Coordinates of C-alpha atoms and ligand atoms in Angstrom, one line a residue:
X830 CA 9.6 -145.9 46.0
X831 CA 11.4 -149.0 47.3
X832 CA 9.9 -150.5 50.2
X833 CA 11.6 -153.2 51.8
X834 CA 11.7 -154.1 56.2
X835 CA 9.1 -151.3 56.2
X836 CA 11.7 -148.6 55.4
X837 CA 10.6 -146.0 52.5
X838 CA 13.8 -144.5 50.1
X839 CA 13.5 -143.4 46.9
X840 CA 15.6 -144.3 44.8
X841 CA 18.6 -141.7 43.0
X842 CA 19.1 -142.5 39.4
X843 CA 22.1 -140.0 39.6
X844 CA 23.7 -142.9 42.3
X845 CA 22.9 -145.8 39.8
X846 CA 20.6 -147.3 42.4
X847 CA 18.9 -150.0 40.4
X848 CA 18.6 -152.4 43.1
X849 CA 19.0 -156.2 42.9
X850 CA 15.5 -158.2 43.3
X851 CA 16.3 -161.3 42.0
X852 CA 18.2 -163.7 44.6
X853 CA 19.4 -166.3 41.7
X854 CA 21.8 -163.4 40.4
X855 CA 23.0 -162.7 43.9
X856 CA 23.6 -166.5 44.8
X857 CA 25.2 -166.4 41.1
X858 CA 28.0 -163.5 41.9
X859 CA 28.5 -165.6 45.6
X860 CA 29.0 -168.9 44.3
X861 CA 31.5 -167.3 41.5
X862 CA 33.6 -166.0 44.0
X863 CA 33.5 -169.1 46.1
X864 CA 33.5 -167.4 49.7
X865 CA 35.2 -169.3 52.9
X866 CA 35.4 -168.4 56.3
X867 CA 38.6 -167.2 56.2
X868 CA 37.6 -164.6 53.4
X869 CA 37.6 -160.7 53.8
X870 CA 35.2 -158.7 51.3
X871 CA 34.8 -155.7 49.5
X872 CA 31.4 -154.7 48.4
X873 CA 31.2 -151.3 46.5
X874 CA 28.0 -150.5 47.3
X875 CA 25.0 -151.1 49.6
X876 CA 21.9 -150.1 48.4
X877 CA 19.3 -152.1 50.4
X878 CA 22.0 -154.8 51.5
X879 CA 21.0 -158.3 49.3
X880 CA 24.3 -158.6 48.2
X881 CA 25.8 -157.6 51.5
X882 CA 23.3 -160.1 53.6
X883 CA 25.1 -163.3 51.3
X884 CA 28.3 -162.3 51.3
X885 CA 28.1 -161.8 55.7
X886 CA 26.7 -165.3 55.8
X887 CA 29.6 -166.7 53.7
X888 CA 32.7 -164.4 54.2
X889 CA 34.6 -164.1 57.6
X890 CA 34.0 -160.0 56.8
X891 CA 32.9 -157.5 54.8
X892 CA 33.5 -154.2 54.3
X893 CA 30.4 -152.2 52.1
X894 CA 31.3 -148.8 50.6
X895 CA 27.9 -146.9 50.6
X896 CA 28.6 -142.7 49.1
X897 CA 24.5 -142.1 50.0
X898 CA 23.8 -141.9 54.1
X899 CA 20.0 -141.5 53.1
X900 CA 20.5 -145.9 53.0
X901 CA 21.2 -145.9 56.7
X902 CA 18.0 -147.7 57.9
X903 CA 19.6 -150.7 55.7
X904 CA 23.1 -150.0 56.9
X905 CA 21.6 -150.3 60.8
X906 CA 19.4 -153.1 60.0
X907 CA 22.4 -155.5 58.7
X908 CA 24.7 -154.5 61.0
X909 CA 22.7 -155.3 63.9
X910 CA 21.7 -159.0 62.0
X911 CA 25.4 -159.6 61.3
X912 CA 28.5 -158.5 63.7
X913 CA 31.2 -158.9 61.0
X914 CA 29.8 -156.5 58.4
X915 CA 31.6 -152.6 58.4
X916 CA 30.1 -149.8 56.6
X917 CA 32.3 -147.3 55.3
X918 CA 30.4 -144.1 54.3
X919 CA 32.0 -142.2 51.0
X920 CA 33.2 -142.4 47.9
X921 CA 34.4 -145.5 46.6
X922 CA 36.8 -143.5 44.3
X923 CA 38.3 -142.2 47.3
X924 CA 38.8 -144.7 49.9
X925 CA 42.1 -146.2 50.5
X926 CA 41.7 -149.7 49.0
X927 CA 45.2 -150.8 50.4
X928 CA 44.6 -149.8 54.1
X929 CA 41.2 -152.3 53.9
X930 CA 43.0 -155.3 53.3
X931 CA 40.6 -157.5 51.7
X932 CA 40.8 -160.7 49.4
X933 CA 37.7 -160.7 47.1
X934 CA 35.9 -157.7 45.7
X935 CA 31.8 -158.7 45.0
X936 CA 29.3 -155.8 43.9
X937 CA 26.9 -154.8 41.9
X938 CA 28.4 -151.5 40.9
X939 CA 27.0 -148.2 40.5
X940 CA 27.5 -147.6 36.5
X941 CA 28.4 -144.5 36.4
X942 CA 31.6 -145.5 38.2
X943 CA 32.4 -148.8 36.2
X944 CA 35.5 -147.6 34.5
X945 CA 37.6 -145.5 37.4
X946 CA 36.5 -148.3 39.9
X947 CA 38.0 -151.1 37.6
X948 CA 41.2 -149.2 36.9
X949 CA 41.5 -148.4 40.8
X950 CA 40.8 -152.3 41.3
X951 CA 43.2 -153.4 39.1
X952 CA 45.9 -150.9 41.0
X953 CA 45.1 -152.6 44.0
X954 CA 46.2 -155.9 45.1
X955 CA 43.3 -159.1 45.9
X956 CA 42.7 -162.3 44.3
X957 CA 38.9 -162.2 42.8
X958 CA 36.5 -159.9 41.9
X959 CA 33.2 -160.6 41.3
X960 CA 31.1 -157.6 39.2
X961 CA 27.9 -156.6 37.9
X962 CA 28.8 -154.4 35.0
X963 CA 26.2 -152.7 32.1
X964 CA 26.3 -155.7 29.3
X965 CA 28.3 -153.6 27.1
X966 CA 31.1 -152.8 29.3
X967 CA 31.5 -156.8 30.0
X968 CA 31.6 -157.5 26.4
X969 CA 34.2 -154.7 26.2
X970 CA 36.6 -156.1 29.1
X971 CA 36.6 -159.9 27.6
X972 CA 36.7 -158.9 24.2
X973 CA 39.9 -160.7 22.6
X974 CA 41.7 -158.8 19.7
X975 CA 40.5 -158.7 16.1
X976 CA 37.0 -158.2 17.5
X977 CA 34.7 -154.7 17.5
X978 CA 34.5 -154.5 21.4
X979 CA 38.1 -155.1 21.3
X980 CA 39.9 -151.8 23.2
X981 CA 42.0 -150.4 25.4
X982 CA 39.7 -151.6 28.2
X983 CA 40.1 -155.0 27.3
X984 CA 44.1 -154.6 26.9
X985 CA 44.2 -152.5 30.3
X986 CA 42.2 -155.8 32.0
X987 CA 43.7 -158.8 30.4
X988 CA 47.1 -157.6 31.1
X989 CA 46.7 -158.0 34.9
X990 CA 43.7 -160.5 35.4
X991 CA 42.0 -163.7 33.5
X992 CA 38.4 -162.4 32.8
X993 CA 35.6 -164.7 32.9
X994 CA 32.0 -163.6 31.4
X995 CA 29.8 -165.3 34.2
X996 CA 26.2 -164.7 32.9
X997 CA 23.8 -161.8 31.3
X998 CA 21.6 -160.8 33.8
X999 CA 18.0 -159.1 32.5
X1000 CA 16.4 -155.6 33.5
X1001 CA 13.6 -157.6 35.6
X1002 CA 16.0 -158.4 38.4
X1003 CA 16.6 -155.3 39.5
X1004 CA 14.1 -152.2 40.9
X1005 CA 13.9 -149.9 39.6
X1006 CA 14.4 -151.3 36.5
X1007 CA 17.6 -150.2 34.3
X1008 CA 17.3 -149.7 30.6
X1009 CA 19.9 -151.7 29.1
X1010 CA 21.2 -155.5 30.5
X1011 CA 23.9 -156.0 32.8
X1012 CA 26.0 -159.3 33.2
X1013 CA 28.4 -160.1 36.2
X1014 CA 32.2 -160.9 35.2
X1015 CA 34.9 -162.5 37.2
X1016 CA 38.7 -161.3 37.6
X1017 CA 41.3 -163.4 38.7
X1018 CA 44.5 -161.2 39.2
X1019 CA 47.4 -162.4 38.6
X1020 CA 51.2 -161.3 37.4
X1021 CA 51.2 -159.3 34.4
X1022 CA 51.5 -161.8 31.3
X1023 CA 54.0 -160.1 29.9
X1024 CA 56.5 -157.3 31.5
X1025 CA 56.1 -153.7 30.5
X1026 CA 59.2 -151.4 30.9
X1027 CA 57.1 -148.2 32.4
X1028 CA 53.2 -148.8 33.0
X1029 CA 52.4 -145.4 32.9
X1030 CA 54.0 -145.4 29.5
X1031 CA 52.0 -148.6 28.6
X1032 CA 48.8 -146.8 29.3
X1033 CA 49.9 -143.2 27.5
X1034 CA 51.0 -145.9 24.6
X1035 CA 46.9 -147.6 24.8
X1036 CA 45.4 -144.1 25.3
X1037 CA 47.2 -143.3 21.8
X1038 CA 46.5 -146.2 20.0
X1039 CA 42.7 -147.1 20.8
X1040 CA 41.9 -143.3 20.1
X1041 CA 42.4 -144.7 16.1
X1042 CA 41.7 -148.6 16.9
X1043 CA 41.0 -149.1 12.9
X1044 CA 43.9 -147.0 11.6
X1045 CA 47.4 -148.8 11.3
X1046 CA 50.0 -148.4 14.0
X1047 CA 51.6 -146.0 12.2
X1048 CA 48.8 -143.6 11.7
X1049 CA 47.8 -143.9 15.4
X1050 CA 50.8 -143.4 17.1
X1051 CA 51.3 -140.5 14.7
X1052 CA 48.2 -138.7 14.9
X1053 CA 48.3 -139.2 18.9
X1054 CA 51.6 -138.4 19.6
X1055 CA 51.0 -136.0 22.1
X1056 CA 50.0 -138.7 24.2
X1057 CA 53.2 -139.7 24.7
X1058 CA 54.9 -136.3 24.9
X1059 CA 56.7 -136.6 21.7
X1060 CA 57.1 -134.4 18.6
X1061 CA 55.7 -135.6 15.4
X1062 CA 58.6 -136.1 13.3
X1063 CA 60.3 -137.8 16.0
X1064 CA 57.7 -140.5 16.4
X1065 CA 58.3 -141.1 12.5
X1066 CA 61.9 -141.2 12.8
X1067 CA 61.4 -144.3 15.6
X1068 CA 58.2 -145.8 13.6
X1069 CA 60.9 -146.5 10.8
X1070 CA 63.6 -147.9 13.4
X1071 CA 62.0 -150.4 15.5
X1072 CA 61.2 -153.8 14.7
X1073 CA 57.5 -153.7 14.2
X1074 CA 54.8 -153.9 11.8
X1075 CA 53.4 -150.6 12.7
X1076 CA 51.0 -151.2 9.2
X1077 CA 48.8 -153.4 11.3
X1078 CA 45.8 -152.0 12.2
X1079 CA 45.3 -151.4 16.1
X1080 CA 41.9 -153.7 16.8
X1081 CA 44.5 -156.4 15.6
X1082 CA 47.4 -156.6 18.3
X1083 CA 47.2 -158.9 21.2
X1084 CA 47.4 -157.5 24.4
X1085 CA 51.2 -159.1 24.4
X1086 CA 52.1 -157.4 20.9
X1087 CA 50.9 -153.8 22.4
X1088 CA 53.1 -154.7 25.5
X1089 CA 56.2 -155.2 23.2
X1090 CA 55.1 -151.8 21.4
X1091 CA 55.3 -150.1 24.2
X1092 CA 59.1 -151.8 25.1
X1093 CA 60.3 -150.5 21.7
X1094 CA 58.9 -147.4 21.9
X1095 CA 59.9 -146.7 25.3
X1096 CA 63.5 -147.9 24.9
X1097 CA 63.9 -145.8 22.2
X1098 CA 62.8 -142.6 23.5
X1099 CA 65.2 -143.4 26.9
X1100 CA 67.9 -144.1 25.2
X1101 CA 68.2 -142.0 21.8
Ligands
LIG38 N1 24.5 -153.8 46.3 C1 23.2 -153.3 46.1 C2 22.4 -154.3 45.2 O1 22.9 -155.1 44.6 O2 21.1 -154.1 45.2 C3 23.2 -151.9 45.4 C4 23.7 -151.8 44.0 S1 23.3 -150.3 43.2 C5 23.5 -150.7 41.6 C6 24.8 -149.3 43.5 C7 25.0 -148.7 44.9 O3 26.2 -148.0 44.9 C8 23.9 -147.7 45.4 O4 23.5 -148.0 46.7 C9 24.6 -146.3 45.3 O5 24.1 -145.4 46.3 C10 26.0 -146.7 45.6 N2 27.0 -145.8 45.0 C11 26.9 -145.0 44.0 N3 28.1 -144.3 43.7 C12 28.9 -144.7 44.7 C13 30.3 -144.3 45.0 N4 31.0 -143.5 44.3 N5 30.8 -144.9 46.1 C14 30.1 -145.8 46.9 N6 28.9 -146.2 46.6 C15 28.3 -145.6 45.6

């Protein structure tokens, strides 16, 4: 049971509600997003309002995204401390981020949700985010090629944003206590490094080669060619035309080299 301002909530695993206790990690996402006055704030995520209670004090306004009304007592009690917090109740998968209009994102996300959240966030246009993430997944989105965390999560991040690993943060800052360690990561969006002729046909091209990251090029994009709606002995036929060394193995492209896979690829199959 989590008792804190005498109100009594037990906590729902299911949610991901491992709680921040530690006030160095929440002063260490704040000061990573360096928060003015003239900043508006996403937080996915209220729980019992730690992070939420910072980010008021330094942001001209947040906006929290709780899914669980059973944290209402916290909701109240922060909204009656600080007039330019809003509490949206639902699903953060299913708000409308572009109708908020904020500038930073700062949370300690729910786990369970890391990946769709981060692939919404990255659809979504704001200048920082500041995350708590399980360990792994943060190794996994800074991961530079040629490495084993190296993926299409890293490829999918690094295309859109410069990634910054801020610090590991232990089990014993959080109640309950989570299993594994977390660590809090910094985006800063900015244009795409490189241009993509189709970026749904960028992703179907990642989905197909990170589902074989330690075969060659050739054998990925073969063996997934469904992926990218495209016969087998067609995607052989353009593996032998374009001006590639599909021989290397996947883990090995940059995130630039994928992007001028996909270019090929995609002019080819638009054109022939
Ligand atoms: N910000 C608080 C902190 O740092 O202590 C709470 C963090 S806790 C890891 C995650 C919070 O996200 C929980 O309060 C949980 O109820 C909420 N949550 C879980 N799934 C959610 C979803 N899909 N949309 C919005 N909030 C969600």
């Amino acid at each position: 049971m989590n008792k804190k301002w005498g109100i009594t909530i037990k906590p729902s695993k299911k949610l991901g509600q491992c709680f921040l206790i530690d006030k160095n990690f929440v002063k260490k996402a704040v000061d990573a997003a360096n928060l003015t006055k003239d900043d508006v704030v996403l937080e996915i995520g209220l729980g019992r309002g730690i992070l939420t209670e910072e980010l008021a004090k330094n942001a001209k306004k947040v906006y929290v995204i709780e899914i669980d009304e059973k944290l209402r007592p916290y909701a109240e009690k922060i909204t009656r401390e600080y007039d330019n917090v809003d509490v949206i109740w639902g699903d953060a998968l299913k708000v409308n981020f572009d109708e908020l209009g904020f500038n930073k994102v700062v949370a300690n996300l729910p786990y369970q949700i890391s990946s769709p959240i981060t692939f919404k966030l990255l659809k979504t246009d704001f200048d920082v985010a500041v995350l708590m993430y399980q360990y792994e997944f943060a190794k996994r989105m800074v991961a530079k090629e040629g490495t084993k965390d190296y993926g299409r999560l890293s490829v999918a991040v690094q295309y859109k944003a410069d990634i910054e690993f801020i610090c590991k943060v232990p089990p014993s800052a959080f109640s309950p206590r989570p299993k594994v360690n977390s660590a809090i990561v910094k985006i800063v969006k900015r244009e795409p490094l490189f241009k993509v002729e189709d970026e749904e046909f960028f992703e179907n091209v990642l989905r197909a080669l990170f589902q074989h990251k330690n075969k060659t090029v050739r054998r990925a994009l073969i063996n997934s060619c469904h992926e990218l709606g495209v016969e087998r002995e067609k995607i052989k036929e353009i593996l032998e035309n374009i001006d590639f060394n599909v021989d290397e193995r996947v883990f090995k492209l940059s995130p630039k080299e994928i992007g001028n896979l996909s270019n090929l690829l995609y002019n080819h199959l638009r054109y022939k």
